[in-house]
mmCIF file of C-alpha atoms in Angstrom:
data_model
loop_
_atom_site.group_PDB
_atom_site.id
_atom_site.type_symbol
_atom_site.label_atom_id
_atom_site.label_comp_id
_atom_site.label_asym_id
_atom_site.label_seq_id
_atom_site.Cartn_x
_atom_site.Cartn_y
_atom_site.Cartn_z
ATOM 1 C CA UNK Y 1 -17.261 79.032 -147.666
ATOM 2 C CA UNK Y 2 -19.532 79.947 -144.931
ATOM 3 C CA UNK Y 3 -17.522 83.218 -143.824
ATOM 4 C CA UNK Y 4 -17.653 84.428 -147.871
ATOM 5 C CA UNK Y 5 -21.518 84.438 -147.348
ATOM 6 C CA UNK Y 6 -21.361 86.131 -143.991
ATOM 7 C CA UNK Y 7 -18.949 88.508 -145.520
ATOM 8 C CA UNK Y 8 -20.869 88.665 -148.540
ATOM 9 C CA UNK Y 9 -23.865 88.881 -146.359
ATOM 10 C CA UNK Y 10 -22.503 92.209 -144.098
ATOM 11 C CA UNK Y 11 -21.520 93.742 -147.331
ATOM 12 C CA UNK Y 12 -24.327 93.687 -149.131
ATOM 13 C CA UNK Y 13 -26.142 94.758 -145.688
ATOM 14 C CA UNK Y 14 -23.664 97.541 -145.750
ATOM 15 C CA UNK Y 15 -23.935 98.605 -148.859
ATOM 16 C CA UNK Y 16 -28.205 98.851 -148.445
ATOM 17 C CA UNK Y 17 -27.087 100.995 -144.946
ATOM 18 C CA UNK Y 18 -25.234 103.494 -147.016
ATOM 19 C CA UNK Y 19 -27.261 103.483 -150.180
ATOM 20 C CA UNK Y 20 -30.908 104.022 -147.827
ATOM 21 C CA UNK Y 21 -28.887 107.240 -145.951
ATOM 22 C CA UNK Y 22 -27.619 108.341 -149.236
ATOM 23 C CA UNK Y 23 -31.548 108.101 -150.312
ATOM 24 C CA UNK Y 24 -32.743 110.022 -147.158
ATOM 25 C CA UNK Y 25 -34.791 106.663 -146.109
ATOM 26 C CA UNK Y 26 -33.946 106.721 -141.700
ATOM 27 C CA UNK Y 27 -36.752 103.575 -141.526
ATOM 28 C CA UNK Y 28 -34.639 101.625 -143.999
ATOM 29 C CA UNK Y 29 -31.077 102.624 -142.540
ATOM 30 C CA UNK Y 30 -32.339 101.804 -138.773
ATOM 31 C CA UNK Y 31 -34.424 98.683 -139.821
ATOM 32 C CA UNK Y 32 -30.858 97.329 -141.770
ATOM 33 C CA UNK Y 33 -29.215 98.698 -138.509
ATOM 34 C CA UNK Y 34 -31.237 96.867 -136.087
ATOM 35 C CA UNK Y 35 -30.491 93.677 -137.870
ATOM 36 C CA UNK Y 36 -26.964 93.644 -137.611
ATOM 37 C CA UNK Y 37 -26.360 92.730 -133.935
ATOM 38 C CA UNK Y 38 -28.548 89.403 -134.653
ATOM 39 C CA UNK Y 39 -26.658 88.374 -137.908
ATOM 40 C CA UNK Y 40 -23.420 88.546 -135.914
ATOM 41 C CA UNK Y 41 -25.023 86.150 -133.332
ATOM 42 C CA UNK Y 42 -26.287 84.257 -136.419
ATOM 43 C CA UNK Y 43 -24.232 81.222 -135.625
ATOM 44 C CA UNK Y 44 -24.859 81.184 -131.932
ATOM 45 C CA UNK Y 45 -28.262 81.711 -131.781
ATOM 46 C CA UNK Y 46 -28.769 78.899 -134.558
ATOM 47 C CA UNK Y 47 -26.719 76.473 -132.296
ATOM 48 C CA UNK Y 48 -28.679 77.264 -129.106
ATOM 49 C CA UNK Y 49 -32.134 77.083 -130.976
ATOM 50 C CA UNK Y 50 -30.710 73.584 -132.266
ATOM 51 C CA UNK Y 51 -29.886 72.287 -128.894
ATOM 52 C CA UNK Y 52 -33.096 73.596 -127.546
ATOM 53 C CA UNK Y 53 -35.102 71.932 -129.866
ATOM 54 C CA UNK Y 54 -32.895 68.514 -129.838
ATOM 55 C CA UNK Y 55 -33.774 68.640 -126.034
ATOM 56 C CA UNK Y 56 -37.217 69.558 -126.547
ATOM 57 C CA UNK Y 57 -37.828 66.715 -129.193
ATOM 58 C CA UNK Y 58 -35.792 64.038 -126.911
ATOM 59 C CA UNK Y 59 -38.280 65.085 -123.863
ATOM 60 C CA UNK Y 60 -41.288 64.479 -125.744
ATOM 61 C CA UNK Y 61 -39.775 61.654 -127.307
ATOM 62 C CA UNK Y 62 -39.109 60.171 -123.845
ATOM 63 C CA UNK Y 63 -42.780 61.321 -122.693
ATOM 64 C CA UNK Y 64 -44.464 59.897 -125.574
ATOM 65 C CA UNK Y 65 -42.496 56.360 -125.314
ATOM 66 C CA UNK Y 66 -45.197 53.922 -125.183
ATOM 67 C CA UNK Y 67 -43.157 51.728 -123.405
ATOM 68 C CA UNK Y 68 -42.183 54.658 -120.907
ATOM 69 C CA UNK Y 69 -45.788 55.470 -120.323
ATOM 70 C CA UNK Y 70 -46.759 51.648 -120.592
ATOM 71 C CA UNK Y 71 -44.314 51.761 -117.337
ATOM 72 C CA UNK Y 72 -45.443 54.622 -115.654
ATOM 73 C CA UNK Y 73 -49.148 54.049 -115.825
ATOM 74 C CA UNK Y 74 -49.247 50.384 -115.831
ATOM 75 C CA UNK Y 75 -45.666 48.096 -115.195
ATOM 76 C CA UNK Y 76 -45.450 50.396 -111.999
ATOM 77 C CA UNK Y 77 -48.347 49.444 -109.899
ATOM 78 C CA UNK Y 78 -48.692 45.883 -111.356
ATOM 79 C CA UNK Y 79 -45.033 45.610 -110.099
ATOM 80 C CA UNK Y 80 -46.062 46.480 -106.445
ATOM 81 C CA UNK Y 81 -49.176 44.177 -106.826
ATOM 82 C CA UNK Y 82 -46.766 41.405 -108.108
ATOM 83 C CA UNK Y 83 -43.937 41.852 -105.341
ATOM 84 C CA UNK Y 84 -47.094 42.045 -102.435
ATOM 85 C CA UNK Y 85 -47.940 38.754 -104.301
ATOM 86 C CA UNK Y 86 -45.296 37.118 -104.021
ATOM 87 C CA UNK Y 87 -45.100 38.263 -100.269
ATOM 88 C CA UNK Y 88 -48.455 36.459 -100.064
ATOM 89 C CA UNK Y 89 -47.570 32.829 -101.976
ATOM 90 C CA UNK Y 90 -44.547 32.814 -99.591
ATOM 91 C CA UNK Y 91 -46.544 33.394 -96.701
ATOM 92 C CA UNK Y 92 -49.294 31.121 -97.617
ATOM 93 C CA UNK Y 93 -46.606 28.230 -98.493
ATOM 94 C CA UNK Y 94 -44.720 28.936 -95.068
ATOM 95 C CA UNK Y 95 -47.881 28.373 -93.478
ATOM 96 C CA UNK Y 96 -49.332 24.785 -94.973
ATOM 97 C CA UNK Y 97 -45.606 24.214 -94.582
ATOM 98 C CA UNK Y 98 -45.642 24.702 -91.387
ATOM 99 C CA UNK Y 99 -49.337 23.537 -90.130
ATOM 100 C CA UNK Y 100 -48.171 19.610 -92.070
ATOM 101 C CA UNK Y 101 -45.165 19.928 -89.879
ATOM 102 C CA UNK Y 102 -46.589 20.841 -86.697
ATOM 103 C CA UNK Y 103 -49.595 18.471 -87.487
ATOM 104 C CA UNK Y 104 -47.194 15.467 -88.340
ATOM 105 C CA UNK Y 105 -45.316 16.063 -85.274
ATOM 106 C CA UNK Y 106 -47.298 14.293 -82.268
ATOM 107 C CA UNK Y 107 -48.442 11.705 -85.127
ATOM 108 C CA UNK Y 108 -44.731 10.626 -85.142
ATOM 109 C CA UNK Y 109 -44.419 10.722 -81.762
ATOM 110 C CA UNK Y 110 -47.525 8.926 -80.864
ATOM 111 C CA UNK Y 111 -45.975 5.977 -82.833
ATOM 112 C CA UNK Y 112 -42.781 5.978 -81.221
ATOM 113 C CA UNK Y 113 -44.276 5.963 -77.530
ATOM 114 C CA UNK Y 114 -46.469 3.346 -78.179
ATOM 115 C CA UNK Y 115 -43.619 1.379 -80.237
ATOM 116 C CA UNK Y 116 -41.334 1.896 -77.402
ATOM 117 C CA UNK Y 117 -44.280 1.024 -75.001
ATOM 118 C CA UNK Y 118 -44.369 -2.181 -77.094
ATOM 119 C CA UNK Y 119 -40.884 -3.019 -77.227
ATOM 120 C CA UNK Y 120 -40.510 -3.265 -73.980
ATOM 121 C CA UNK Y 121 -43.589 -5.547 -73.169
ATOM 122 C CA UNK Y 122 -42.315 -7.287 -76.244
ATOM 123 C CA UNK Y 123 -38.668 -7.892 -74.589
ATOM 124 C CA UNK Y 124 -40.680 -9.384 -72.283
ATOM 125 C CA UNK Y 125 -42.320 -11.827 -73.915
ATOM 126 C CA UNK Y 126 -39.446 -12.750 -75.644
ATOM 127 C CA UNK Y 127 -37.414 -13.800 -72.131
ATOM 128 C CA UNK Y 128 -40.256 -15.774 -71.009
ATOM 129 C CA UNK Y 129 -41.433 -13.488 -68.524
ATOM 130 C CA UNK Y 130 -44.852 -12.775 -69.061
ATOM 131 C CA UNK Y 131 -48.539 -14.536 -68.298
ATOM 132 C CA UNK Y 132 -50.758 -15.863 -70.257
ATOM 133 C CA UNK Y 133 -53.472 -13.185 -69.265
ATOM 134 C CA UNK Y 134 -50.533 -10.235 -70.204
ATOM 135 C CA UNK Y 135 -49.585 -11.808 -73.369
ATOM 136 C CA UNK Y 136 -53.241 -11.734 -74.572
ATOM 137 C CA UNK Y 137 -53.105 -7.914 -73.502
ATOM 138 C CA UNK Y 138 -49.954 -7.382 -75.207
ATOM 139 C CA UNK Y 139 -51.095 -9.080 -78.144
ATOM 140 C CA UNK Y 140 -54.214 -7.144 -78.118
ATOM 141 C CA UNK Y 141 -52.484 -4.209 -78.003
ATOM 142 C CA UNK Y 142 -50.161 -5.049 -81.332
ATOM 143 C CA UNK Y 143 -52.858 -5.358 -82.777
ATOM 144 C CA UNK Y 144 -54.304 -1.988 -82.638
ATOM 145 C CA UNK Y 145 -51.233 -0.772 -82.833
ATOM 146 C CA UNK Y 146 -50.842 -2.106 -86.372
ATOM 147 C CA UNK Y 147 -53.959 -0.548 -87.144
ATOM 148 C CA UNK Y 148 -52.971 2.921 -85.847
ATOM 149 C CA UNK Y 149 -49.219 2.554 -87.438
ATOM 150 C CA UNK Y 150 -51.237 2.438 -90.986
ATOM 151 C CA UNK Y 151 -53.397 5.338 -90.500
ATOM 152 C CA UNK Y 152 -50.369 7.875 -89.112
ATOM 153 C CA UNK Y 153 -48.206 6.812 -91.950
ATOM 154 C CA UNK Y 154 -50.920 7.678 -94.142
ATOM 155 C CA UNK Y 155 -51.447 10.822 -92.179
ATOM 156 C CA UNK Y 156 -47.779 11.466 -92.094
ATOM 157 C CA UNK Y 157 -47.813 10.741 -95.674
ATOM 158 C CA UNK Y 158 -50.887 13.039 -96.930
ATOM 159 C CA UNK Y 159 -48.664 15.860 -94.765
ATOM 160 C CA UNK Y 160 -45.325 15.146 -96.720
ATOM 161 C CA UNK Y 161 -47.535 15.376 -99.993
ATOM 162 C CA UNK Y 162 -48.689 19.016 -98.748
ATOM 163 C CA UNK Y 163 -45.121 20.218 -97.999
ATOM 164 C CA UNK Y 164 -43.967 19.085 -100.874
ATOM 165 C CA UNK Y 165 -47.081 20.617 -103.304
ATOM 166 C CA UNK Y 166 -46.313 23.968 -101.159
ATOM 167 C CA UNK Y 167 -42.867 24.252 -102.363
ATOM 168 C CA UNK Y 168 -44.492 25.475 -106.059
ATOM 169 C CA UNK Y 169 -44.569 28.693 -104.507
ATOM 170 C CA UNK Y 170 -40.573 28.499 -105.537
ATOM 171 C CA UNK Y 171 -41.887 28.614 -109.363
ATOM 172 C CA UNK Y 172 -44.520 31.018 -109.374
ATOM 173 C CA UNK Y 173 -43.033 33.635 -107.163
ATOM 174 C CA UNK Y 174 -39.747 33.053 -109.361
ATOM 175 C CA UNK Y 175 -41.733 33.829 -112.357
ATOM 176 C CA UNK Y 176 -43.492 36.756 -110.958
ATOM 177 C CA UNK Y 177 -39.860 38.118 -109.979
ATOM 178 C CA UNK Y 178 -38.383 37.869 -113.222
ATOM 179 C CA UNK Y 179 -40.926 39.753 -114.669
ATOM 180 C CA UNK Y 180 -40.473 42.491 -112.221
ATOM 181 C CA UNK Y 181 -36.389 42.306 -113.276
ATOM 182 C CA UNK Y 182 -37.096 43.198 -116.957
ATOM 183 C CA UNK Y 183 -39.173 45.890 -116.058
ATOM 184 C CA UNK Y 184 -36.970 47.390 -113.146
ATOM 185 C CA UNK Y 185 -34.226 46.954 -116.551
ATOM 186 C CA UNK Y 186 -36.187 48.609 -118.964
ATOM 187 C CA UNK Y 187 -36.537 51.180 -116.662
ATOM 188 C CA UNK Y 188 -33.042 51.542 -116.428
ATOM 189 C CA UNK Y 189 -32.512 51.797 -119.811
ATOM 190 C CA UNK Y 190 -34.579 54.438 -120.359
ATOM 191 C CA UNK Y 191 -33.494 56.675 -117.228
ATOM 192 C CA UNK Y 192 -29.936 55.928 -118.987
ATOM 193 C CA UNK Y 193 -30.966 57.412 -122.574
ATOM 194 C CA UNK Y 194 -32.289 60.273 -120.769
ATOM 195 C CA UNK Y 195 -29.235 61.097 -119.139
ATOM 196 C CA UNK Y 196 -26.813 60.642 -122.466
ATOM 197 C CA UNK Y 197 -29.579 62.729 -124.435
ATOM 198 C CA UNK Y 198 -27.195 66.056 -124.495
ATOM 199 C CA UNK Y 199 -24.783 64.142 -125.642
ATOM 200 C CA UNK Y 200 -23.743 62.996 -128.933
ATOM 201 C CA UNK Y 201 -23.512 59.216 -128.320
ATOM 202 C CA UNK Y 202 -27.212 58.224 -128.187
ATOM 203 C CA UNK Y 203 -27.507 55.215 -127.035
ATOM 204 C CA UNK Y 204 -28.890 51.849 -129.480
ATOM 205 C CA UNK Y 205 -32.637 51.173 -128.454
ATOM 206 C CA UNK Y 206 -32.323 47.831 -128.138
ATOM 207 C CA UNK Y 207 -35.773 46.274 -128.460
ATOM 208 C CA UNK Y 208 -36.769 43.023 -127.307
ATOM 209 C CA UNK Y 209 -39.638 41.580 -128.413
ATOM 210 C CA UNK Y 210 -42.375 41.601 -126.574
ATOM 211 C CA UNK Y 211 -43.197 38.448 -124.494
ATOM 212 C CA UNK Y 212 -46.632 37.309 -125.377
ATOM 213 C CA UNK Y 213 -46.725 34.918 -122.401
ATOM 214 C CA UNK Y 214 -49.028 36.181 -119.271
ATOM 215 C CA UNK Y 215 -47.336 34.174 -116.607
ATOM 216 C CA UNK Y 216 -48.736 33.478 -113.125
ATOM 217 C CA UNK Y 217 -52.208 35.059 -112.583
ATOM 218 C CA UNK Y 218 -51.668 37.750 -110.295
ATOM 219 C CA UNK Y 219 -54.604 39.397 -108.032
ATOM 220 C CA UNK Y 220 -55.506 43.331 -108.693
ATOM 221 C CA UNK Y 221 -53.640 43.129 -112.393
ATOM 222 C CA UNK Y 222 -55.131 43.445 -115.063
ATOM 223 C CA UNK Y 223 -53.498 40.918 -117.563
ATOM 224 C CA UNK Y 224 -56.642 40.147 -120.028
ATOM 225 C CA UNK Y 225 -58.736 36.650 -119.767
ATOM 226 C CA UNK Y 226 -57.411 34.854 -117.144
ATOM 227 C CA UNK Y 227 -58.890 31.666 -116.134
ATOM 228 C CA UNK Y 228 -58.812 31.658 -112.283
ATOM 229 C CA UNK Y 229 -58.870 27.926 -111.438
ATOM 230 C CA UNK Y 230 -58.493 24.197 -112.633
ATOM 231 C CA UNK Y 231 -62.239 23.974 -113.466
ATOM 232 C CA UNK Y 232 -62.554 26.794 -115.402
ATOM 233 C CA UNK Y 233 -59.837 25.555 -117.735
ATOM 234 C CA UNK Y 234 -61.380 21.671 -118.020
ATOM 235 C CA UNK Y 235 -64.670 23.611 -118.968
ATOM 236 C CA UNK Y 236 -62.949 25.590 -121.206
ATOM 237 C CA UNK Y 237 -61.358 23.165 -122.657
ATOM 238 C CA UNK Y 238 -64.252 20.939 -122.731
ATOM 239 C CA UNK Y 239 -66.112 23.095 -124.792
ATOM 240 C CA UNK Y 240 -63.542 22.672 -126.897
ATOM 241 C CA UNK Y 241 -63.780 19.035 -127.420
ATOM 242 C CA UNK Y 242 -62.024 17.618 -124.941
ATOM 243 C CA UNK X 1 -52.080 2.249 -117.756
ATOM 244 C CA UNK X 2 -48.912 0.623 -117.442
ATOM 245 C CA UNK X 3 -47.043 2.471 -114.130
ATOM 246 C CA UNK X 4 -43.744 1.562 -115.837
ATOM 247 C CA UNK X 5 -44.458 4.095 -118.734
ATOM 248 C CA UNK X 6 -41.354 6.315 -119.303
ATOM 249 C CA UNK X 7 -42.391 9.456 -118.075
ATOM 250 C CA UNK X 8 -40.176 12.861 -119.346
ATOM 251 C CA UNK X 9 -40.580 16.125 -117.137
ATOM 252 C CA UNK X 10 -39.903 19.218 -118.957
ATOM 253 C CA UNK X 11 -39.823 22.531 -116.382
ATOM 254 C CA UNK X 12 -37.237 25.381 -115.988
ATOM 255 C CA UNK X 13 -37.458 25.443 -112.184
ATOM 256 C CA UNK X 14 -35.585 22.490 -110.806
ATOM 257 C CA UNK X 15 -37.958 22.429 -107.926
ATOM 258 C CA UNK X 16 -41.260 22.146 -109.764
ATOM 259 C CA UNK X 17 -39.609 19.229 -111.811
ATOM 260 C CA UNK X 18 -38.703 17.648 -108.132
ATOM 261 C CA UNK X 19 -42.375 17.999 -107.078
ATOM 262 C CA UNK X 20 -44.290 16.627 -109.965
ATOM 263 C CA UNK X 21 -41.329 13.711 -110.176
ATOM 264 C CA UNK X 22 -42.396 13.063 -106.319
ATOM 265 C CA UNK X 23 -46.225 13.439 -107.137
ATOM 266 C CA UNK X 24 -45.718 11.063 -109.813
ATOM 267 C CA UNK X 25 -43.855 8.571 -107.898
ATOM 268 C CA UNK X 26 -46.975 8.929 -105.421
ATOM 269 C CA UNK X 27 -49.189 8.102 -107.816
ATOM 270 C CA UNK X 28 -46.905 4.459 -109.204
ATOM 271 C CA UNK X 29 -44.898 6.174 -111.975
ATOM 272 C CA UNK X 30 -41.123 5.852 -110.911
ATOM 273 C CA UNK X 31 -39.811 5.779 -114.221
ATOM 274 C CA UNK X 32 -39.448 9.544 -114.690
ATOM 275 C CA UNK X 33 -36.396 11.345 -116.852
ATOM 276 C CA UNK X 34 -36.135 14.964 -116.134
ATOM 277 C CA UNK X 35 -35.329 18.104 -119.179
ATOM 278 C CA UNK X 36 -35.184 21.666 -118.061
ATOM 279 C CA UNK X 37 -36.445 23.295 -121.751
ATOM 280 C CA UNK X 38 -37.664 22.389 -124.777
ATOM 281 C CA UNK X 39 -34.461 22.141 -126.951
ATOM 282 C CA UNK X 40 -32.865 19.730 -124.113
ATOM 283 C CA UNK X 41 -35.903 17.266 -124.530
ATOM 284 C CA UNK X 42 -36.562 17.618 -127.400
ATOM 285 C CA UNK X 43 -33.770 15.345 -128.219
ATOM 286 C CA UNK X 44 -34.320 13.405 -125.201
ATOM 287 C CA UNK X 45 -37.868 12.692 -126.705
ATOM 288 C CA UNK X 46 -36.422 11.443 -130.461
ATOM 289 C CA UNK X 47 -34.316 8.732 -129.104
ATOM 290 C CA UNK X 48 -35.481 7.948 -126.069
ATOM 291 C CA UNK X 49 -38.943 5.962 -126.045
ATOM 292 C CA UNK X 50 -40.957 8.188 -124.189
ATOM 293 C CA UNK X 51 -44.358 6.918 -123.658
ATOM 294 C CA UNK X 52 -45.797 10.538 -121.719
ATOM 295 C CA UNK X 53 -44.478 14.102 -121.493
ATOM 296 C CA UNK X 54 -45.559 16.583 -118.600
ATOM 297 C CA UNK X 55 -44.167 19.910 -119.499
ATOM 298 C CA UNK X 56 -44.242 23.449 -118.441
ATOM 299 C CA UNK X 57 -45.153 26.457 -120.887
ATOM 300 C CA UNK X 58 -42.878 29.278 -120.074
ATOM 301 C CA UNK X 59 -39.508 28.232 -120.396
ATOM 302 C CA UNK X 60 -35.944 29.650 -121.913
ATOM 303 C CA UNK X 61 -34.663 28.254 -125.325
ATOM 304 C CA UNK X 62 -37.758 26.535 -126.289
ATOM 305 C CA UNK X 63 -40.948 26.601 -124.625
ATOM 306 C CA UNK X 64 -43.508 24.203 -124.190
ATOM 307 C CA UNK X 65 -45.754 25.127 -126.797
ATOM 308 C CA UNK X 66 -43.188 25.233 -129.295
ATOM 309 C CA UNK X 67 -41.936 21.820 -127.910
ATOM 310 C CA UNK X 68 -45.492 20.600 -128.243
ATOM 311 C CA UNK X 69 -45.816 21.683 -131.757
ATOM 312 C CA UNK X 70 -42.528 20.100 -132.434
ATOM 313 C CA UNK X 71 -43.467 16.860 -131.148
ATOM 314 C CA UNK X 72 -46.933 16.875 -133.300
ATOM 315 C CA UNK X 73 -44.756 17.703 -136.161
ATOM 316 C CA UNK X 74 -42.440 14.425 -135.656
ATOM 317 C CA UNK X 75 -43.920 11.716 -137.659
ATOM 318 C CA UNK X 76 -42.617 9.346 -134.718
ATOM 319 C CA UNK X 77 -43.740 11.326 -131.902
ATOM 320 C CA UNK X 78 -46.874 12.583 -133.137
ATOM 321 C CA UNK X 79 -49.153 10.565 -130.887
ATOM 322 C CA UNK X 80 -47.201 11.210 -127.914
ATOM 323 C CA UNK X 81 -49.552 11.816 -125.328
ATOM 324 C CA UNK X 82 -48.882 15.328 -123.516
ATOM 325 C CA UNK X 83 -49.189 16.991 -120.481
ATOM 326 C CA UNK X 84 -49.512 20.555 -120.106
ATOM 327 C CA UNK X 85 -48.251 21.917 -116.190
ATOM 328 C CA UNK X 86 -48.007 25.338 -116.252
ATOM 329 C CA UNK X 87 -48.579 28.980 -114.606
ATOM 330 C CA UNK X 88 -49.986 30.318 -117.685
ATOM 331 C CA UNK X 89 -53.928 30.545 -117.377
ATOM 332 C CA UNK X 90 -55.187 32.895 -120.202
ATOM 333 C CA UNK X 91 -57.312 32.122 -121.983
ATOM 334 C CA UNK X 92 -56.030 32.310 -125.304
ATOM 335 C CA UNK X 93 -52.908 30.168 -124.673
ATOM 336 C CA UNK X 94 -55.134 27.357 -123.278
ATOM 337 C CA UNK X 95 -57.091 27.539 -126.553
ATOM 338 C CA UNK X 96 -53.826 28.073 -128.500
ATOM 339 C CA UNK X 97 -52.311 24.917 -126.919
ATOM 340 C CA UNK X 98 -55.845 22.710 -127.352
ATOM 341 C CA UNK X 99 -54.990 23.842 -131.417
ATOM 342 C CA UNK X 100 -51.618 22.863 -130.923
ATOM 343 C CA UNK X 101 -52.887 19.085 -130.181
ATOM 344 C CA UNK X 102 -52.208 19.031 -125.962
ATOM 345 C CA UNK X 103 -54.108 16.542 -124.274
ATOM 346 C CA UNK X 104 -54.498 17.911 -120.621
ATOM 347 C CA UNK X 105 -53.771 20.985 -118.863
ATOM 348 C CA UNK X 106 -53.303 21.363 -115.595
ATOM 349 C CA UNK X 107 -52.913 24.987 -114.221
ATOM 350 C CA UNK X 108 -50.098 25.489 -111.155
ATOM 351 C CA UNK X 109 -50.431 25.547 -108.265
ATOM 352 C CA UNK X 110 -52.311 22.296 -108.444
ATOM 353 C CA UNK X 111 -53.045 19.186 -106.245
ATOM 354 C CA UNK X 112 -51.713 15.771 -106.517
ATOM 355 C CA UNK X 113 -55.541 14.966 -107.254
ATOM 356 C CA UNK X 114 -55.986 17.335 -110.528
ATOM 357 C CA UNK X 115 -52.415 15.589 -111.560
ATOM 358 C CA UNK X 116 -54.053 12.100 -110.860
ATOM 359 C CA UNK X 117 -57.483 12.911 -112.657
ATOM 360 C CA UNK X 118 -55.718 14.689 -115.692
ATOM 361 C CA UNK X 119 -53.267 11.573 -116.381
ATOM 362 C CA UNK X 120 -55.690 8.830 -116.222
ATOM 363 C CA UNK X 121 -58.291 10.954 -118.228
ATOM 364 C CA UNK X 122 -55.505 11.022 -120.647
ATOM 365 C CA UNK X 123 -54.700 7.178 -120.734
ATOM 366 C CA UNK X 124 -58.251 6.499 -120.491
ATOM 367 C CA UNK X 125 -58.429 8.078 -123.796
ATOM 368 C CA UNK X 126 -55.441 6.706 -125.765
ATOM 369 C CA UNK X 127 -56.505 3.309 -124.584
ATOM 370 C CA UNK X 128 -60.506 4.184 -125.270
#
C-alpha cells in the first residue's frame, strides 16, 4: 500500500519534472529535482526523526520526573544527613552504653571486696574465734555494709535502666535506614528505565504510594513541623485538651 | 492502678518491645503480652482482656493509628486506654492521633520517667 503511494508519489513528481521542461520553467524542473533525493530517504529520515524525538521526550520525561528531581534536589542530601545520623545515635548509644558499664564496674566490685572482706570475719565468728570487742566491729561493719549493698544495687540498677533505654537507638536508626533503602530503590528504578528507554520494552512505573509518615526527626532535614522533644508534644497536646 | 493490669506491647522492632517490656517491669507491671503490628494485636486485643495498650505508630500491615482507630471503633474495646510510643513527632500526626481518641504520647527516645508520668497520668484519669 505504502510503495503504490511512493510510486504514485515519484510518478506524479516525474511527470511535473517533464511537463515544467516541456513548459521551459528550469525553477520548477530543479525545485521538483532537488526534492527527489529527500523523498527517497523519506522513510529513513522519518524513522531517525522518530527515534530522536522518542529520546528527546524520554530525557525530558526523566528530567521533569518529580520524583527524579524530588531525589536529586532533596532525597539526596537528606540521605547523607540521615546516614551521618544514624552514625551519631550509634555513637551516642555506644557511649551511655559504655559510661553505665564502666561506671557500674568498681560499684560491683566494691561489693564483692567488702562481701568477701566480710565473709571471712564472718567465718570467724561462726567457729567461735572472735572477741567480744571484734564482733562489735564486725557487726558494725555489716551494718554499713547493708546500707552500702542498697545504694550500689540501686546504682547498679539506675545503670542497667540506661543501657537498656540506649538500646532504642536499634529502632530509630533502623527506621532512618529503611527510609534510605526505598530511596537508594527508587533510584534504581529510575536509572533502570533510563537505560531500557531505546528499547521497546518500557518498563511498568510501578508507583507506590507515598508514605505520609515522617519517621524519626532527623537534624539538618527539613521534614515540616516537627516537635523536637517530650514537652513540646504534652503542650501540644495539652492545648488540645488533654 | 492495679500493677497486675494486662499490659499488650505493639512495636515492629523486637528490641524496642524488649525495652519498654523491661521499663514496664521496672515500674511493677509484669503482666505484659507482646504483638509486632497492628493486624497481629488486633486480635490479641478482641479476646484477650487487655486492660492497657502501648503501641508504636509506624509499623507494617497495620499501623498504630489505624490500630487505634480500630480499637475506638470496637464497641468492646472502645474505652481501652492507649498508649502512643513512637518516633513520629510531627505535628500533624500528634494532632491526628489526639482526633483519633489516644490518651498519651510519648515521643522515642524517651526515659523510663516520661513512660512512668504518661501511664499514671493516664490511670489517674480513667480512675478520676
Amino acid at each position: 500500500m505504502e510503495k503504490t503511494i511512493v510510486e504514485s508519489e515519484r510518478l506524479t513528481q516525474a511527470r511535473a519534472l517533464v511537463a515544467s521542461l516541456e513548459a521551459g520553467d528550469d525553477t520548477e524542473a530543479t525545485r521538483i529535482i532537488m526534492n527527489f533525493p529527500e523523498n527517497i530517504e523519506t522513510d529513513l529520515f522519518q524513522e531517525v526523526g522518530r527515534l530522536t524525538r522518542e529520546l528527546h521526550e524520554a530525557i525530558v520525561g526523566f528530567a521533569m520526573d518529580d520524583k527524579v528531581v524530588q531525589a536529586v534536589q532533596h532525597e539526596m542530601p537528606d540521605a547523607t544527613e540521615r546516614l551521618t545520623y544514624v552514625i551519631e545515635l550509634t555513637e551516642n548509644a555506644a557511649n551511655t552504653t559504655l559510661k553505665a558499664v564502666e561506671d557500674s564496674m568498681p560499684v560491683a566490685e566494691e561489693l564483692s571486696n567488702v562481701s568477701d572482706k566480710l565473709a571471712t570475719e564472718w567465718d570467724r565468728f561462726r567457729g567461735r574465734k572472735m572477741e567480744l570487742e571484734d564482733f562489735r566491729a564486725l557487726s558494725n561493719e555489716i551494718g554499713q555494709f547493708l546500707t552500702l549493698a542498697s545504694s550500689h544495687s540501686k546504682t547498679l540498677n539506675e545503670n542497667l535502666s540506661e543501657v537498656l533505654l540506649a538500646q532504642g537507638y536499634q529502632d530509630l536508626t533502623g527506621q532512618i535506614i529503611r527510609r534510605v533503602i526505598t530511596l537508594i530503590h527508587d533510584v534504581e528504578e529510575k536509572l533502570v528505565r533510563l537505560v531500557s528507554i531505546s528499547g521497546t520494552a518500557r518498563m511498568q512505573e510501578t508507583k507506590k504510594e507515598e508514605v505520609a509518615l515522617e519517621g524519626p526527626a532527623v537534624p539538618n532535614i527539613e521534614q515540616g513541623e516537627m516537635l523536637s522533644n517530650q514537652d513540646d508534644v504534652d503542650d501540644l497536646l495539652s492545648s488540645l485538651g488533654f | 492502678m492495679d500493677k497486675n493490669m494486662k499490659i499488650l506491647i505493639v512495636d515492629d522492632f523486637s528490641t524496642m518491645r524488649r525495652i519498654i517490656k523491661n521499663l514496664l517491669r521496672d515500674l511493677g507491671f509484669s503482666n505484659t503480652h507482646e504483638a509486632d503490628d497492628g493486624l497481629t494485636a488486633l486480635p490479641m486485643l478482641q479476646s484477650g482482656n487487655f486492660d492497657f495498650l502501648v503501641s508504636d505508630w509506624n509499623m507494617p500491615g497495620m499501623t498504630g493509628i489505624d490500630l487505634l482507630k480500630a480499637v475506638r471503633a470496637d464497641p468492646k474495646l472502645a474505652s481501652l486506654p492507649v498508649l502512643m510510643v513512637t518516633a513520629e513527632t510531627k505535628r500533624e500526626q500528634i494532632v491526628q492521633a489526639a482526633e483519633a481518641g489516644v490518651n498519651g504520647y510519648v515521643i522515642k527516645p524517651f526515659t523510663a520517667g516520661t513512660l512512668e508520668e504518661k501511664i499514671s497520668k493516664i490511670f489517674d484519669r480513667v480512675a478520676g
